[in-house]
Amino acid sequence: MSGDRFSLLIIGGYGTFGGRLARLLGDEPRLRLLVAGRSLEKADDFVADLRTPKDGAEGLGSNNLGAMVQAVAFDRDGDLIEQLTRLRPDLVVDASGPFQTFGKDAYKVVEACIGLGIDYADIADSTGFVAGIGGLDASAKAKGTFALSGLSSLPALSFAALDAMAPHFSRIDNVAAGIAPSPHVRIGLNVVRAIATYAGKPVAVLRNGRPASGRGLIDAMRVTVAPPGVTPLRSRKFLLVDAPDLALLPQNLADLKSSFTGVGTEPQPLQRLLSLAARLVRFRLLLSLLPLSRLLQRASHSFAIGEHRGGMFVRVGGLDHEGRRLTSGWHLIAEGDDGPFIPVIGVEALVRRLLTGVQPENGARPAAGELQLADFEAAFRRFSITSGIRMECEEARLPLYRQILGTAWERLPPAIAAMHAGGARVASGRAQVERGGGLLAGIVARVIGFPPAGEDVPVTVRFAIDGNKEIWTRDFGGKPFRSWQVEGQDRDRHLLTEVFGPFRVLMALMPDGQRLRLVVRGWRFLGIPLPMFLAPGGDTYEEERDGRFCFHVEIGGRLTGLVVRYTGWLAVEG
């Protein structure tokens, strides 16, 4: 350590990710933080901004800095030994890139660090760079240092999620992972250049247990990113990207038969144009998309349409310990501007562990498996980032609500959990019913069969099971109406689907304290998707009150006004 502080040099320290790492660690008084790049002027400007007060952002770029922060010039193409000797860092973090374009001297920074006995880490996403760092393992061990590559979303976080799910499997057959950035996050040029290097070109994947060639930004899979208990992202296609996981997974999973890593961007029509451009490369109408990197970056900034949310998933398939088919998915959603912090959270966790005396083993290696999922989740709490795991066993399917909620089921109050425990059952109680007064509201209510208005109405709900469906027959004072519920499929995956006559309503299940909220995410009429701004709305939730299951259902819309509102309580009979 340099004096009383741990000295951390961040190469690319004022860039897209290096700057965020500096903001994350700026509150740490035990750090001497060296923000480095080719331009000392830009480094100075960044440090000045880091010290500028920002409302509600203490520790993420305010003037409440505990670290000793210094702007320094660093040129990776210059005299590395001289620069590193002069700056005297304890740890070098390379947050520059793109690592795909480093050429024949790709590891010169790593080699210089090892030669001087300086520890090293990076957030590389280049398959070749991350997988190849093991060639420096012997020299790193001889010098008593560590060099960890790929301490980013892929592969460090993806492998941490995989390791958390692996104990449920006796055999893992397939693994897929993907990142869905928010359309409102300004993607850095280096990220675009990295993707452009392999667009339309062969990408090594595993199919049917054998090495195969996929096509970058052409091969695709559809996924709905949906952490348990959170409103899912819109279903989207993820295009194949060349990520270190594709090389590392077969080395860690002997029975693996298929692998995939992808990116799913919004708006999807723009992604389809990108995939079309990749096909021009595939058919040799273009040599590469690399010369178009700036144009692609500007297009992503100009068409920032959609929800300001990003996400990530890791999906695992195989056999459980009883030989049954099992699928497990880890999902993450980051709200607003929090998503771009995720690629550097692994480095932050490493640094904070080093400050407590927890040292990685010496040697040079990929960072896959270096951190546990709990290390990342602890950092997520500083942000609006939610993650969780879903398990799906084909031969031992859980009750409907428990299946959809995944690990969020554990957050339900007992009375709500008991009501959705599954199986045939009857619940009875009392209710108050209000009806809208409009003509169209009355027509909709009659088509569906909603009950008439009434005070202190006796209500009975009979639950029946038909395969994966739950059939709900509600009786309000002798006026029954029926609907059925099932988990959505394909684009509607992880949503509760409720069918009222010709209408199909798609809802997200969201635990909220003592309540379970049902939030409309789409609707259909005779199978035809309808505009969301016309979707039935209203405050609909279940809650536990004084140990009793209570309900509040409100259905209405812009065209109809209030259709029906019924509130009350139920208790399961028997």
XYZ file of N, CA, C and O in Angstrom, residues 51 80 94 272 339 414 424 505 514 542:
40
model
N -16.158 15.820 -7.696
C -16.192 16.571 -6.444
C -17.360 17.558 -6.382
O -17.560 18.208 -5.374
N 5.314 1.603 -20.172
C 4.477 1.120 -19.080
C 5.257 0.960 -17.787
O 4.741 1.276 -16.699
N -8.046 -2.241 -15.565
C -8.159 -1.789 -16.950
C -9.631 -1.745 -17.322
O -10.283 -2.783 -17.464
N -33.381 -5.113 -35.326
C -33.551 -5.909 -36.542
C -32.747 -5.315 -37.704
O -32.199 -6.047 -38.537
N -28.331 0.692 -14.550
C -27.821 -0.468 -15.271
C -26.345 -0.422 -15.623
O -25.621 -1.412 -15.441
N -48.872 -14.577 5.027
C -49.452 -15.928 5.120
C -50.858 -16.048 4.557
O -51.183 -17.051 3.903
N -57.951 -27.789 -5.658
C -59.368 -27.433 -5.572
C -59.689 -26.969 -4.156
O -59.301 -27.606 -3.179
N -56.400 -10.741 -20.180
C -55.654 -9.674 -19.531
C -54.361 -10.246 -18.973
O -54.367 -11.295 -18.304
N -47.543 -5.783 2.702
C -48.624 -6.705 3.027
C -49.564 -6.941 1.850
O -50.586 -7.618 1.998
N -54.346 -7.663 -3.606
C -54.758 -8.491 -2.471
C -53.898 -8.084 -1.286
O -52.750 -7.679 -1.463
